[in-house]
Short mmCIF file of C-alpha atoms in Angstrom, two decimals:
data_model
loop_
_atom_site.label_atom_id
_atom_site.label_comp_id
_atom_site.label_asym_id
_atom_site.label_seq_id
_atom_site.Cartn_x
_atom_site.Cartn_y
_atom_site.Cartn_z
CA MET J 1 0.13 0.27 -0.03
CA LYS J 2 1.12 3.52 -0.83
CA LYS J 3 2.35 5.94 1.55
CA VAL J 4 0.67 9.70 1.41
CA LEU J 5 1.52 12.60 3.31
CA VAL J 6 -1.46 14.76 3.50
CA ILE J 7 -0.45 18.34 4.58
CA GLN J 8 -3.30 20.52 6.08
CA THR J 9 -3.03 24.32 5.76
CA GLY J 10 -6.91 25.13 6.47
CA GLY J 11 -9.48 27.01 4.55
CA THR J 12 -13.29 26.01 4.52
CA ILE J 13 -12.24 22.04 4.16
CA ALA J 14 -11.23 22.92 7.92
CA MET J 15 -13.83 24.85 8.86
CA GLN J 16 -17.58 24.29 10.36
CA GLU J 17 -20.57 26.71 10.15
CA ASP J 18 -22.28 27.97 12.96
CA GLU J 19 -25.79 26.59 12.94
CA ARG J 20 -27.33 29.91 14.80
CA THR J 21 -25.36 32.37 12.96
CA GLY J 22 -24.28 30.84 9.51
CA VAL J 23 -20.87 32.02 9.79
CA VAL J 24 -18.12 29.65 8.56
CA GLN J 25 -14.98 29.73 10.49
CA PRO J 26 -12.17 27.43 11.37
CA ASN J 27 -12.33 24.84 14.02
CA VAL J 28 -10.16 23.40 16.78
CA MET J 29 -10.33 19.99 15.71
CA ASN J 30 -9.82 20.03 12.22
CA PRO J 31 -13.29 18.07 10.69
CA LEU J 32 -11.11 16.18 8.05
CA TYR J 33 -9.68 13.77 10.43
CA SER J 34 -12.78 11.56 10.60
CA THR J 35 -12.35 11.38 6.65
CA ILE J 36 -8.79 10.55 7.01
CA GLU J 37 -9.48 7.45 9.03
CA SER J 38 -11.68 6.21 6.21
CA LEU J 39 -8.96 6.09 3.73
CA SER J 40 -6.97 3.18 5.30
CA SER J 41 -8.09 1.09 2.36
CA ILE J 42 -6.68 3.37 -0.56
CA ALA J 43 -3.28 4.39 1.00
CA SER J 44 -1.39 4.50 4.29
CA VAL J 45 -1.87 8.06 5.41
CA VAL J 46 0.46 10.31 7.40
CA VAL J 47 -0.81 13.92 8.37
CA ASP J 48 0.96 17.12 8.94
CA ASP J 49 -1.02 19.70 10.58
CA PHE J 50 0.87 22.42 8.91
CA ILE J 51 -0.62 25.38 9.67
CA ASN J 52 -4.59 26.36 9.82
CA LEU J 53 -5.15 29.68 7.90
CA PRO J 54 -8.05 30.95 5.96
CA SER J 55 -6.26 31.38 2.40
CA PRO J 56 -6.76 35.24 2.06
CA HIS J 57 -4.46 35.09 5.02
CA ILE J 58 -2.27 32.88 3.08
CA THR J 59 1.24 34.71 1.53
CA PRO J 60 4.12 33.61 -0.73
CA VAL J 61 6.30 33.50 2.49
CA HIS J 62 3.78 30.66 3.72
CA MET J 63 3.70 29.03 -0.04
CA PHE J 64 7.75 29.01 0.38
CA ASP J 65 7.57 27.48 4.25
CA LEU J 66 4.81 24.88 2.64
CA TYR J 67 7.56 23.87 -0.24
CA ASN J 68 10.12 23.67 2.37
CA ARG J 69 8.00 21.46 4.61
CA ILE J 70 7.11 19.34 1.60
CA GLN J 71 10.57 18.97 0.17
CA THR J 72 12.08 18.20 4.07
CA ARG J 73 9.24 15.45 4.69
CA ILE J 74 9.72 13.44 1.10
CA ASN J 75 13.25 13.83 1.51
CA SER J 76 13.50 12.25 4.90
CA GLU J 77 10.63 9.63 4.58
CA ASN J 78 9.64 7.01 2.24
CA PHE J 79 6.18 9.08 0.54
CA ASP J 80 4.75 8.25 -2.51
CA GLY J 81 2.36 11.08 -3.00
CA VAL J 82 1.83 14.22 -1.37
CA VAL J 83 -1.82 15.83 -1.14
CA VAL J 84 -2.07 19.50 0.34
CA THR J 85 -5.63 20.70 1.55
CA HIS J 86 -6.28 24.49 1.09
CA GLY J 87 -8.76 27.27 1.08
CA THR J 88 -10.09 27.90 -2.25
CA ASP J 89 -9.61 31.72 -2.47
CA THR J 90 -6.03 31.36 -3.03
CA LEU J 91 -5.68 27.67 -3.89
CA GLU J 92 -4.32 28.33 -7.46
CA GLU J 93 -1.95 30.72 -6.31
CA THR J 94 -0.30 28.07 -3.76
CA ALA J 95 -0.74 25.42 -6.39
CA TYR J 96 1.21 27.13 -8.96
CA PHE J 97 3.70 28.53 -6.79
CA LEU J 98 4.36 24.68 -5.71
CA ASP J 99 4.32 23.68 -9.42
CA LEU J 100 7.09 26.26 -10.16
CA LEU J 101 9.41 25.09 -7.35
CA MET J 102 8.69 21.25 -7.03
CA ASN J 103 10.97 19.22 -8.95
CA GLN J 104 10.16 15.50 -8.07
CA HIS J 105 8.68 12.67 -9.75
CA ILE J 106 6.31 11.90 -6.98
CA PRO J 107 2.55 13.44 -7.40
CA VAL J 108 1.98 16.42 -5.43
CA VAL J 109 -2.16 17.40 -5.38
CA VAL J 110 -3.82 20.49 -4.18
CA THR J 111 -7.36 20.12 -2.83
CA GLY J 112 -9.80 22.16 -0.79
CA ALA J 113 -13.80 22.64 -0.41
CA MET J 114 -16.59 24.97 -1.34
CA ARG J 115 -18.82 23.96 1.74
CA SER J 116 -17.28 23.64 5.18
CA SER J 117 -17.79 20.21 7.02
CA ASN J 118 -21.24 20.72 8.31
CA GLU J 119 -23.16 22.39 5.60
CA LEU J 120 -25.41 20.46 3.63
CA GLY J 121 -23.63 18.69 0.69
CA SER J 122 -20.30 19.30 2.01
CA ASP J 123 -17.65 18.39 -0.48
CA GLY J 124 -14.62 18.82 1.80
CA PRO J 125 -14.61 15.07 2.36
CA HIS J 126 -15.19 13.69 -1.37
CA ASN J 127 -12.65 15.93 -2.54
CA LEU J 128 -9.98 14.79 0.09
CA ILE J 129 -10.66 11.35 -0.91
CA SER J 130 -10.41 11.94 -4.75
CA ALA J 131 -7.16 13.64 -4.04
CA VAL J 132 -5.74 10.64 -2.27
CA ARG J 133 -7.21 8.56 -4.71
CA THR J 134 -5.43 10.40 -7.72
CA VAL J 135 -2.07 10.94 -5.82
CA VAL J 136 -1.69 7.09 -5.56
CA SER J 137 -2.79 6.68 -9.46
CA PRO J 138 0.57 5.47 -11.26
CA GLU J 139 -0.20 7.76 -14.06
CA ALA J 140 -0.04 10.90 -11.98
CA SER J 141 3.42 11.44 -11.72
CA ASP J 142 5.75 13.56 -13.73
CA LYS J 143 2.60 16.20 -14.46
CA GLY J 144 3.86 18.48 -12.05
CA VAL J 145 1.25 19.91 -9.24
CA LEU J 146 -2.15 18.94 -9.69
CA VAL J 147 -5.54 20.16 -8.27
CA VAL J 148 -8.62 17.93 -7.52
CA LEU J 149 -11.97 19.01 -6.67
CA ASN J 150 -15.67 18.12 -8.27
CA ASP J 151 -14.22 14.65 -9.70
CA GLU J 152 -12.04 16.77 -11.97
CA ILE J 153 -8.15 16.79 -12.23
CA HIS J 154 -6.50 20.04 -13.53
CA THR J 155 -2.94 21.28 -13.83
CA ALA J 156 -1.89 24.22 -11.45
CA LYS J 157 -0.90 26.33 -14.28
CA ASN J 158 -4.22 26.51 -15.85
CA VAL J 159 -6.79 26.09 -13.24
CA THR J 160 -8.44 29.16 -12.03
CA LYS J 161 -11.70 30.05 -9.60
CA THR J 162 -14.47 31.12 -11.66
CA HIS J 163 -17.50 30.83 -9.33
CA SER J 164 -17.71 32.40 -5.72
CA SER J 165 -19.48 29.72 -4.33
CA ASN J 166 -20.58 27.12 -6.97
CA ILE J 167 -18.63 23.67 -6.19
CA ALA J 168 -17.79 23.46 -9.79
CA THR J 169 -16.20 26.55 -9.47
CA PHE J 170 -12.19 25.52 -10.12
CA GLN J 171 -12.12 25.07 -14.24
CA SER J 172 -8.99 25.54 -16.71
CA PRO J 173 -10.36 27.85 -19.67
CA GLN J 174 -9.54 27.23 -23.27
CA TYR J 175 -7.71 23.66 -21.88
CA GLY J 176 -10.22 21.98 -19.49
CA PRO J 177 -9.12 19.15 -16.45
CA ILE J 178 -6.64 16.56 -17.57
CA GLY J 179 -8.32 13.72 -16.22
CA ILE J 180 -11.34 12.79 -14.09
CA VAL J 181 -12.02 10.76 -11.01
CA THR J 182 -14.63 8.08 -11.23
CA LYS J 183 -15.87 5.22 -8.92
CA LYS J 184 -14.02 3.02 -10.80
CA GLY J 185 -10.96 4.78 -10.87
CA VAL J 186 -8.72 7.70 -11.69
CA SER J 187 -8.27 8.31 -15.66
CA PHE J 188 -5.93 10.83 -17.40
CA HIS J 189 -7.00 11.47 -21.03
CA HIS J 190 -4.00 14.32 -21.83
CA MET J 191 -1.09 15.77 -20.08
CA PRO J 192 1.08 19.27 -20.18
CA VAL J 193 3.70 18.73 -22.82
CA SER J 194 6.12 20.87 -20.66
CA ARG J 195 6.81 22.87 -17.31
CA ASP J 196 9.53 25.16 -15.91
CA CYS J 197 11.16 24.82 -12.49
CA TYR J 198 13.20 26.90 -10.68
CA THR J 199 15.21 26.84 -7.52
CA ILE J 200 15.50 29.72 -4.99
CA GLN J 201 16.61 30.28 -1.69
CA SER J 202 14.10 33.16 -0.61
CA VAL J 203 11.03 35.16 -1.64
CA SER J 204 11.91 38.43 -1.45
CA LYS J 205 10.58 40.45 -4.28
CA ASN J 206 7.78 42.85 -4.09
CA VAL J 207 5.59 42.52 -7.32
CA ALA J 208 2.64 44.52 -7.62
CA LEU J 209 -0.53 43.45 -10.42
CA ILE J 210 -3.02 46.15 -11.46
CA LYS J 211 -6.19 45.75 -13.89
CA MET J 212 -6.79 48.00 -16.59
CA TYR J 213 -9.98 49.61 -17.12
CA ALA J 214 -11.50 52.35 -19.24
CA GLY J 215 -10.15 55.91 -18.85
CA MET J 216 -7.63 54.77 -16.08
CA ASP J 217 -5.78 57.48 -14.03
CA PRO J 218 -2.26 57.20 -14.48
CA THR J 219 -1.59 58.30 -11.06
CA LEU J 220 -2.50 54.81 -9.52
CA VAL J 221 0.55 53.55 -11.69
CA GLU J 222 2.79 56.53 -10.49
CA ALA J 223 1.67 55.61 -6.96
CA ILE J 224 2.88 51.95 -7.70
CA ALA J 225 6.46 53.15 -9.15
CA ASN J 226 6.89 54.89 -6.14
CA THR J 227 6.65 51.99 -3.79
CA ASN J 228 9.85 51.08 -5.49
CA VAL J 229 8.40 47.88 -6.53
CA ASP J 230 10.57 45.21 -8.09
CA GLY J 231 8.14 44.25 -10.83
CA LEU J 232 4.67 44.98 -12.07
CA VAL J 233 1.95 42.83 -13.85
CA ILE J 234 -0.79 44.34 -15.80
CA GLU J 235 -4.08 42.58 -16.74
CA ALA J 236 -4.52 44.58 -19.97
CA PHE J 237 -7.35 45.21 -22.72
CA GLY J 238 -7.79 42.28 -25.20
CA GLN J 239 -4.87 40.90 -26.94
CA GLY J 240 -2.25 43.25 -24.41
CA ASN J 241 -3.46 47.03 -24.83
CA VAL J 242 -3.72 49.85 -22.41
CA PRO J 243 -5.08 53.52 -22.15
CA PRO J 244 -2.49 55.69 -23.77
CA GLN J 245 -1.94 57.79 -20.76
CA LEU J 246 -0.09 54.99 -18.97
CA VAL J 247 2.71 54.82 -21.72
CA PRO J 248 5.10 57.34 -20.16
CA ILE J 249 4.99 56.02 -16.76
CA LEU J 250 5.32 52.51 -17.78
CA GLN J 251 8.50 53.38 -20.04
CA SER J 252 9.87 55.72 -16.98
CA MET J 253 9.61 52.53 -14.70
CA ILE J 254 11.25 50.10 -17.57
CA GLU J 255 14.05 52.52 -18.29
CA LYS J 256 14.69 52.38 -14.50
CA GLY J 257 15.21 48.92 -14.52
CA THR J 258 11.65 47.56 -13.15
CA PRO J 259 10.18 44.59 -15.41
CA ILE J 260 6.78 44.88 -16.39
CA VAL J 261 4.86 41.67 -17.40
CA LEU J 262 1.68 41.76 -19.58
CA VAL J 263 -1.37 39.51 -19.21
CA SER J 264 -4.95 39.75 -20.71
CA ARG J 265 -7.75 40.44 -18.04
CA CYS J 266 -9.85 38.17 -20.72
CA PHE J 267 -11.10 35.01 -19.44
CA ASN J 268 -9.53 33.22 -22.73
CA GLY J 269 -6.72 34.07 -25.03
CA ILE J 270 -3.26 35.17 -24.71
CA VAL J 271 -1.51 38.64 -24.94
CA GLN J 272 0.16 39.61 -28.67
CA ASP J 273 2.11 42.66 -29.92
CA THR J 274 -1.02 43.12 -32.68
CA TYR J 275 -1.79 46.91 -32.46
CA GLY J 276 0.40 49.60 -33.24
CA TYR J 277 -1.72 52.80 -31.91
CA GLU J 278 -0.39 54.47 -28.50
CA GLY J 279 -0.88 51.88 -25.83
CA GLY J 280 -1.00 48.81 -28.00
CA GLY J 281 0.32 45.64 -27.73
CA HIS J 282 3.17 46.61 -30.65
CA HIS J 283 3.84 49.80 -28.77
CA LEU J 284 4.22 48.21 -25.57
CA LYS J 285 6.74 45.69 -27.13
CA GLN J 286 8.72 48.52 -28.57
CA ILE J 287 9.12 49.96 -24.77
CA GLY J 288 10.40 46.42 -23.40
CA VAL J 289 7.17 45.08 -21.86
CA ILE J 290 7.17 41.38 -21.37
CA PHE J 291 4.76 39.37 -22.75
CA THR J 292 3.18 35.98 -21.28
CA ASN J 293 1.59 32.80 -23.03
CA GLY J 294 -1.90 32.76 -21.44
CA LEU J 295 -1.05 33.18 -17.26
CA THR J 296 -3.53 34.75 -15.48
CA GLY J 297 -2.52 38.08 -13.56
CA GLN J 298 -2.12 36.20 -10.06
CA LYS J 299 0.14 33.45 -11.31
CA ALA J 300 2.20 35.73 -13.58
CA ARG J 301 2.84 37.88 -10.35
CA LEU J 302 4.09 34.65 -8.50
CA LYS J 303 6.08 33.53 -11.55
CA LEU J 304 7.62 37.06 -11.77
CA MET J 305 8.57 37.03 -7.97
CA ILE J 306 10.14 33.37 -8.57
CA ALA J 307 11.81 34.50 -11.87
CA LEU J 308 13.34 37.97 -10.10
CA GLU J 309 15.28 35.67 -7.54
CA THR J 310 17.18 33.99 -10.45
CA THR J 311 17.65 37.01 -12.91
CA THR J 312 16.91 40.42 -13.62
CA ASP J 313 17.85 40.48 -17.31
CA HIS J 314 15.03 41.54 -19.47
CA GLU J 315 16.01 39.15 -22.54
CA GLN J 316 15.84 35.96 -19.69
CA LEU J 317 12.62 37.00 -18.31
CA GLN J 318 10.77 37.37 -21.68
CA SER J 319 12.12 33.88 -22.67
CA LEU J 320 10.92 32.61 -19.11
CA PHE J 321 7.39 33.83 -19.60
CA LEU J 322 7.00 32.23 -23.12
CA GLN J 323 7.70 28.82 -21.77
#
């Protein structure tokens, strides 16, 4: 029987609803323990109560500590896979952060829940069981960090939370899940063709994220520039366009050595240097803005934070963001 490490970080999956007020909050005793006891027929499970935080409280430092915890335990103990339980608000960010750093053969799966343990239709126990079933599947290896909820298996790079409350919230726009979990077993129907991995010693860079809107005031970007950020990610219009009044401050930041990464605020598609007008993608490419190949803003921010720990060279950064 395979040996699986379950690392708990908190979130709705570890919470209970107050029957009187309807408020959902952390519980002293993690309700998942009753589910973990039922996993004995699937795997030999070892539980690590790492932290117990709502996911909006999670920071990149917590993510890096979690990565180090996973590395330490799998290097010193004979685990066949790792499951991380996590709150859903920032689950995709933690999963992608781990995916950028993990260079292990064994599978790592992140899961969570949209409904707390004592709510009607609680999905936490089922998601945890599905995650463990996935991590012990022979086909789960060498696919990077995976996210498993609602009987679907997604890559950390592509998955995102698409609904504020629906249990089917986690989707991979454009790509879809790479596998499913059924009563009969775990089935993968396609896999990522490549992934990038980094080795870093700390998470020290301050990277901001800002979303474009019509008539945007450039003083907002100027305020960010004046905080001496190490990098900036912009969620641009369409294929990668911004209001023209922002171009001078963006160019000034680039000339001072601050990398600016461009993603689209659209749900699907990638940024391209198509439009040649002021503030258009072609113009932004000319002044040195870095283009991505489909990452969301929150994930591009994490990737830039990690990449800046390894290089500040513009050409290298552009190459990394096209992987």
